[in-house]
mmCIF file of C-alpha atoms in Angstrom:
data_model
loop_
_atom_site.group_PDB
_atom_site.id
_atom_site.type_symbol
_atom_site.label_atom_id
_atom_site.label_comp_id
_atom_site.label_asym_id
_atom_site.label_seq_id
_atom_site.Cartn_x
_atom_site.Cartn_y
_atom_site.Cartn_z
ATOM 1 C CA MET A 1 -11.960 -12.822 16.614
ATOM 2 C CA SER A 2 -14.483 -10.058 17.336
ATOM 3 C CA SER A 3 -12.656 -7.060 15.897
ATOM 4 C CA ARG A 4 -15.051 -4.531 14.403
ATOM 5 C CA VAL A 5 -12.506 -2.603 12.335
ATOM 6 C CA LEU A 6 -10.195 -3.930 9.605
ATOM 7 C CA LEU A 7 -6.823 -2.332 8.871
ATOM 8 C CA LEU A 8 -5.386 -3.883 5.704
ATOM 9 C CA ASP A 9 -1.964 -3.895 4.119
ATOM 10 C CA ILE A 10 -1.959 -3.947 0.305
ATOM 11 C CA GLU A 11 0.818 -5.852 -1.476
ATOM 12 C CA GLY A 12 0.992 -9.498 -0.487
ATOM 13 C CA THR A 13 -2.233 -9.076 1.492
ATOM 14 C CA VAL A 14 -5.075 -7.901 -0.757
ATOM 15 C CA CYS A 15 -3.240 -8.124 -4.084
ATOM 16 C CA PRO A 16 -0.259 -10.129 -5.370
ATOM 17 C CA ILE A 17 3.103 -8.837 -4.210
ATOM 18 C CA ALA A 18 4.251 -9.196 -7.833
ATOM 19 C CA PHE A 19 1.828 -6.453 -8.938
ATOM 20 C CA VAL A 20 3.929 -3.769 -7.320
ATOM 21 C CA LYS A 21 7.334 -5.156 -8.256
ATOM 22 C CA GLU A 22 6.497 -6.450 -11.743
ATOM 23 C CA VAL A 23 3.884 -3.938 -12.920
ATOM 24 C CA LEU A 24 3.850 -0.670 -10.957
ATOM 25 C CA PHE A 25 7.599 -0.274 -10.402
ATOM 26 C CA PRO A 26 8.569 -0.971 -14.054
ATOM 27 C CA PHE A 27 5.768 1.311 -15.266
ATOM 28 C CA PHE A 28 7.141 4.127 -13.114
ATOM 29 C CA SER A 29 10.784 3.456 -14.015
ATOM 30 C CA GLY A 30 9.953 3.655 -17.706
ATOM 31 C CA LYS A 31 8.530 7.137 -17.195
ATOM 32 C CA VAL A 32 11.433 8.543 -15.131
ATOM 33 C CA PRO A 33 13.500 9.991 -18.036
ATOM 34 C CA SER A 34 10.573 12.026 -19.392
ATOM 35 C CA LEU A 35 9.471 12.883 -15.856
ATOM 36 C CA VAL A 36 12.786 14.467 -14.891
ATOM 37 C CA SER A 37 12.786 16.664 -17.993
ATOM 38 C CA SER A 38 9.044 17.390 -18.120
ATOM 39 C CA GLY A 39 9.133 20.822 -16.487
ATOM 40 C CA GLU A 40 5.677 20.143 -15.036
ATOM 41 C CA PRO A 41 5.292 22.392 -11.945
ATOM 42 C CA ALA A 42 3.868 19.676 -9.672
ATOM 43 C CA VAL A 43 6.700 17.333 -10.636
ATOM 44 C CA GLU A 44 9.374 20.010 -10.311
ATOM 45 C CA GLU A 45 8.196 20.809 -6.793
ATOM 46 C CA LEU A 46 8.656 17.170 -5.798
ATOM 47 C CA LEU A 47 12.028 16.802 -7.512
ATOM 48 C CA THR A 48 13.470 19.738 -5.556
ATOM 49 C CA GLN A 49 12.728 17.840 -2.333
ATOM 50 C CA PHE A 50 15.323 15.186 -3.126
ATOM 51 C CA PRO A 51 18.790 15.759 -1.551
ATOM 52 C CA GLN A 52 20.671 18.734 -2.954
ATOM 53 C CA ASP A 53 23.716 16.631 -3.819
ATOM 54 C CA LYS A 54 21.534 14.412 -6.045
ATOM 55 C CA GLN A 55 20.004 17.184 -8.153
ATOM 56 C CA GLN A 56 22.567 16.753 -10.959
ATOM 57 C CA CYS A 57 21.892 13.017 -11.294
ATOM 58 C CA LEU A 58 18.189 12.785 -10.439
ATOM 59 C CA GLN A 59 17.312 10.116 -12.983
ATOM 60 C CA GLU A 60 19.958 7.703 -11.700
ATOM 61 C CA TYR A 61 19.142 8.506 -8.063
ATOM 62 C CA ILE A 62 15.401 7.909 -8.490
ATOM 63 C CA LEU A 63 15.942 4.627 -10.332
ATOM 64 C CA GLU A 64 18.322 3.495 -7.597
ATOM 65 C CA LEU A 65 15.664 4.195 -4.951
ATOM 66 C CA VAL A 66 13.180 2.117 -6.946
ATOM 67 C CA ASP A 67 15.627 -0.758 -7.477
ATOM 68 C CA ARG A 68 16.413 -0.869 -3.748
ATOM 69 C CA ASP A 69 12.724 -0.456 -2.808
ATOM 70 C CA ILE A 70 13.570 2.460 -0.520
ATOM 71 C CA LYS A 71 10.477 3.812 1.272
ATOM 72 C CA ASP A 72 11.262 7.436 0.477
ATOM 73 C CA PRO A 73 8.268 9.771 1.027
ATOM 74 C CA VAL A 74 9.120 12.000 -1.954
ATOM 75 C CA LEU A 75 9.571 8.987 -4.222
ATOM 76 C CA LYS A 76 6.182 7.641 -3.123
ATOM 77 C CA GLN A 77 4.490 10.921 -4.048
ATOM 78 C CA LEU A 78 6.242 10.955 -7.411
ATOM 79 C CA GLN A 79 5.199 7.379 -8.098
ATOM 80 C CA GLY A 80 1.631 8.239 -7.181
ATOM 81 C CA HIS A 81 1.658 11.056 -9.725
ATOM 82 C CA VAL A 82 2.863 8.754 -12.519
ATOM 83 C CA TRP A 83 0.566 5.883 -11.603
ATOM 84 C CA ALA A 84 -2.417 8.261 -11.592
ATOM 85 C CA GLN A 85 -1.878 8.871 -15.276
ATOM 86 C CA GLY A 86 -1.511 5.145 -15.938
ATOM 87 C CA TYR A 87 -4.713 4.260 -14.098
ATOM 88 C CA GLU A 88 -6.729 7.091 -15.622
ATOM 89 C CA GLN A 89 -5.589 6.188 -19.137
ATOM 90 C CA GLY A 90 -6.504 2.531 -18.622
ATOM 91 C CA GLU A 91 -2.908 1.302 -18.748
ATOM 92 C CA ILE A 92 -3.081 -0.105 -15.210
ATOM 93 C CA LYS A 93 -5.714 -2.109 -13.318
ATOM 94 C CA ALA A 94 -5.100 -3.533 -9.854
ATOM 95 C CA PRO A 95 -5.484 -7.342 -9.535
ATOM 96 C CA VAL A 96 -7.071 -7.391 -6.078
ATOM 97 C CA TYR A 97 -7.862 -10.928 -4.899
ATOM 98 C CA ARG A 98 -11.497 -11.977 -5.334
ATOM 99 C CA ASP A 99 -11.877 -12.832 -1.634
ATOM 100 C CA ALA A 100 -10.260 -9.499 -0.719
ATOM 101 C CA ILE A 101 -12.785 -7.660 -2.906
ATOM 102 C CA GLU A 102 -15.589 -9.483 -1.099
ATOM 103 C CA LEU A 103 -14.010 -8.779 2.306
ATOM 104 C CA ILE A 104 -13.740 -5.056 1.597
ATOM 105 C CA ARG A 105 -17.308 -4.915 0.311
ATOM 106 C CA ARG A 106 -18.753 -6.586 3.395
ATOM 107 C CA GLY A 107 -16.134 -5.577 5.967
ATOM 108 C CA GLY A 108 -17.981 -2.662 7.542
ATOM 109 C CA GLU A 109 -15.216 -0.367 8.782
ATOM 110 C CA VAL A 110 -12.246 -0.938 6.473
ATOM 111 C CA TYR A 111 -9.046 1.110 6.497
ATOM 112 C CA ILE A 112 -5.855 0.760 4.451
ATOM 113 C CA TYR A 113 -2.271 1.220 5.682
ATOM 114 C CA SER A 114 0.509 1.015 3.106
ATOM 115 C CA SER A 115 3.965 2.450 2.521
ATOM 116 C CA GLY A 116 2.613 3.700 -0.804
ATOM 117 C CA SER A 117 1.130 7.195 -0.682
ATOM 118 C CA VAL A 118 -2.535 7.734 0.147
ATOM 119 C CA LYS A 119 -2.950 9.040 -3.398
ATOM 120 C CA ALA A 120 -1.526 5.803 -4.821
ATOM 121 C CA GLN A 121 -3.756 3.742 -2.525
ATOM 122 C CA LYS A 122 -6.896 5.545 -3.684
ATOM 123 C CA LEU A 123 -5.889 5.083 -7.307
ATOM 124 C CA LEU A 124 -5.359 1.367 -6.780
ATOM 125 C CA PHE A 125 -8.704 0.766 -5.089
ATOM 126 C CA GLY A 126 -10.466 3.007 -7.593
ATOM 127 C CA HIS A 127 -9.147 0.977 -10.533
ATOM 128 C CA VAL A 128 -9.524 -2.688 -9.585
ATOM 129 C CA ALA A 129 -9.672 -5.372 -12.253
ATOM 130 C CA ASP A 130 -13.043 -7.143 -12.160
ATOM 131 C CA PRO A 131 -12.175 -10.874 -11.858
ATOM 132 C CA ASP A 132 -15.274 -11.745 -13.915
ATOM 133 C CA SER A 133 -14.991 -9.260 -16.780
ATOM 134 C CA ASP A 134 -12.870 -6.563 -18.405
ATOM 135 C CA ARG A 135 -14.592 -3.893 -16.345
ATOM 136 C CA ARG A 136 -13.017 -1.716 -13.686
ATOM 137 C CA LEU A 137 -14.285 -1.866 -10.111
ATOM 138 C CA ASP A 138 -14.229 1.075 -7.714
ATOM 139 C CA LEU A 139 -13.840 -0.109 -4.106
ATOM 140 C CA GLN A 140 -13.307 3.359 -2.653
ATOM 141 C CA PRO A 141 -16.900 3.720 -1.366
ATOM 142 C CA PHE A 142 -16.267 0.718 0.907
ATOM 143 C CA ILE A 143 -13.076 2.102 2.480
ATOM 144 C CA ARG A 144 -13.323 4.486 5.449
ATOM 145 C CA GLY A 145 -9.796 5.851 5.340
ATOM 146 C CA TYR A 146 -6.198 5.508 4.218
ATOM 147 C CA PHE A 147 -2.865 5.786 6.047
ATOM 148 C CA ASP A 148 0.701 5.948 4.738
ATOM 149 C CA ILE A 149 4.213 6.682 6.005
ATOM 150 C CA ASN A 150 3.600 10.420 5.653
ATOM 151 C CA THR A 151 0.383 10.460 7.677
ATOM 152 C CA SER A 152 1.292 7.890 10.295
ATOM 153 C CA GLY A 153 4.957 6.837 10.174
ATOM 154 C CA LYS A 154 6.841 3.655 9.359
ATOM 155 C CA LYS A 155 4.870 0.422 9.398
ATOM 156 C CA THR A 156 7.465 -1.315 11.561
ATOM 157 C CA GLU A 157 7.082 1.149 14.460
ATOM 158 C CA ALA A 158 4.424 0.709 17.149
ATOM 159 C CA GLU A 159 3.899 4.458 17.457
ATOM 160 C CA SER A 160 2.571 4.531 13.887
ATOM 161 C CA TYR A 161 -0.294 2.243 14.858
ATOM 162 C CA ARG A 162 -1.035 4.328 17.935
ATOM 163 C CA ARG A 163 -1.385 7.368 15.666
ATOM 164 C CA ILE A 164 -3.741 5.422 13.435
ATOM 165 C CA LEU A 165 -5.879 4.370 16.404
ATOM 166 C CA LYS A 166 -6.097 7.993 17.497
ATOM 167 C CA ASP A 167 -7.124 9.076 13.990
ATOM 168 C CA MET A 168 -9.722 6.302 13.866
ATOM 169 C CA GLY A 169 -11.028 7.108 17.323
ATOM 170 C CA ARG A 170 -10.829 3.407 18.143
ATOM 171 C CA GLU A 171 -9.427 1.194 20.873
ATOM 172 C CA ALA A 172 -6.674 -1.233 19.857
ATOM 173 C CA ARG A 173 -8.760 -4.250 20.860
ATOM 174 C CA ASP A 174 -11.381 -3.302 18.243
ATOM 175 C CA VAL A 175 -8.958 -3.328 15.300
ATOM 176 C CA LEU A 176 -7.650 -6.273 13.266
ATOM 177 C CA PHE A 177 -4.512 -5.620 11.207
ATOM 178 C CA ILE A 178 -3.777 -8.036 8.349
ATOM 179 C CA SER A 179 -0.351 -8.044 6.691
ATOM 180 C CA ASP A 180 2.130 -10.429 5.093
ATOM 181 C CA ASN A 181 5.019 -8.739 6.939
ATOM 182 C CA GLU A 182 5.865 -10.095 10.385
ATOM 183 C CA LEU A 183 7.835 -6.980 11.362
ATOM 184 C CA GLU A 184 4.695 -4.932 10.759
ATOM 185 C CA LEU A 185 2.674 -7.398 12.813
ATOM 186 C CA ASP A 186 5.253 -7.081 15.605
ATOM 187 C CA ALA A 187 4.732 -3.317 15.694
ATOM 188 C CA ALA A 188 0.945 -3.578 15.518
ATOM 189 C CA SER A 189 0.917 -6.173 18.295
ATOM 190 C CA GLU A 190 3.081 -3.942 20.469
ATOM 191 C CA ALA A 191 0.449 -1.221 20.004
ATOM 192 C CA GLY A 192 -2.231 -3.691 21.113
ATOM 193 C CA LEU A 193 -3.942 -4.449 17.800
ATOM 194 C CA ASN A 194 -5.227 -7.883 16.840
ATOM 195 C CA THR A 195 -3.251 -9.366 13.962
ATOM 196 C CA LEU A 196 -3.361 -11.957 11.197
ATOM 197 C CA LEU A 197 -0.468 -13.035 8.978
ATOM 198 C CA ALA A 198 -1.533 -13.136 5.322
ATOM 199 C CA VAL A 199 -0.138 -16.102 3.395
ATOM 200 C CA ARG A 200 -0.970 -15.724 -0.273
ATOM 201 C CA PRO A 201 0.419 -17.224 -3.509
ATOM 202 C CA GLY A 202 3.769 -15.668 -4.417
ATOM 203 C CA ASN A 203 4.524 -14.344 -0.936
ATOM 204 C CA ALA A 204 7.921 -15.022 0.583
ATOM 205 C CA PRO A 205 8.073 -18.031 2.924
ATOM 206 C CA ILE A 206 7.414 -17.267 6.576
ATOM 207 C CA SER A 207 10.848 -16.501 7.977
ATOM 208 C CA SER A 208 10.219 -17.037 11.659
ATOM 209 C CA ASN A 209 8.040 -18.895 14.098
ATOM 210 C CA LYS A 210 6.475 -16.078 16.084
ATOM 211 C CA GLY A 211 3.137 -17.798 16.402
ATOM 212 C CA TYR A 212 0.993 -15.370 14.422
ATOM 213 C CA GLU A 213 -2.348 -16.769 13.342
ATOM 214 C CA ILE A 214 -2.297 -17.339 9.585
ATOM 215 C CA VAL A 215 -5.015 -16.471 7.079
ATOM 216 C CA LYS A 216 -4.940 -17.872 3.539
ATOM 217 C CA ASP A 217 -8.498 -17.014 2.541
ATOM 218 C CA TYR A 218 -10.650 -14.097 3.685
ATOM 219 C CA SER A 219 -13.994 -15.796 3.039
ATOM 220 C CA ALA A 220 -14.424 -16.790 6.673
ATOM 221 C CA LEU A 221 -13.573 -13.382 8.158
#
């Protein structure tokens, strides 16, 4: 495959899917009570963007969104705010796969597309756990750009990938999208991108037989 540009998903693709559900989500949920009552201007501005009929029960509403893994744009921004503090205080490091670290470092033109906010993406790649030590790695210098549901739209819609191509200034045939989600690959394929289905430890079993080429290790890419 001769694609010159990589567009990478995050959870289940470059880091374990459990990191988000078992580390990031619980970390955020534990901060929600103090967050709602913090009075911090940046937080208050986000909270007012939730539906008016939920303003009297914000804590319960936010936790419900997290539990149901709802891709709410306001929630994603709020999570990014909380995770920023966790990363910066050393409470969180992202367990990016060793071969994914190597791929990003040598990949040339690498872009990220995740349902998590661009802010959260930058925090993750700026605070990567070094697989060989206790140090923190910063992969941001190797990444050309970031896309999320606010900048580009839902990952299961072909139009989102067309927007990304336009922002990149690239033709679809030049871009390889790697994800563990077949619905996302469907949308990317419809937009003309090359695709690979990531199969990593802990990912859900492949639910269909759509014929996507599988990648289990990025060393050969």
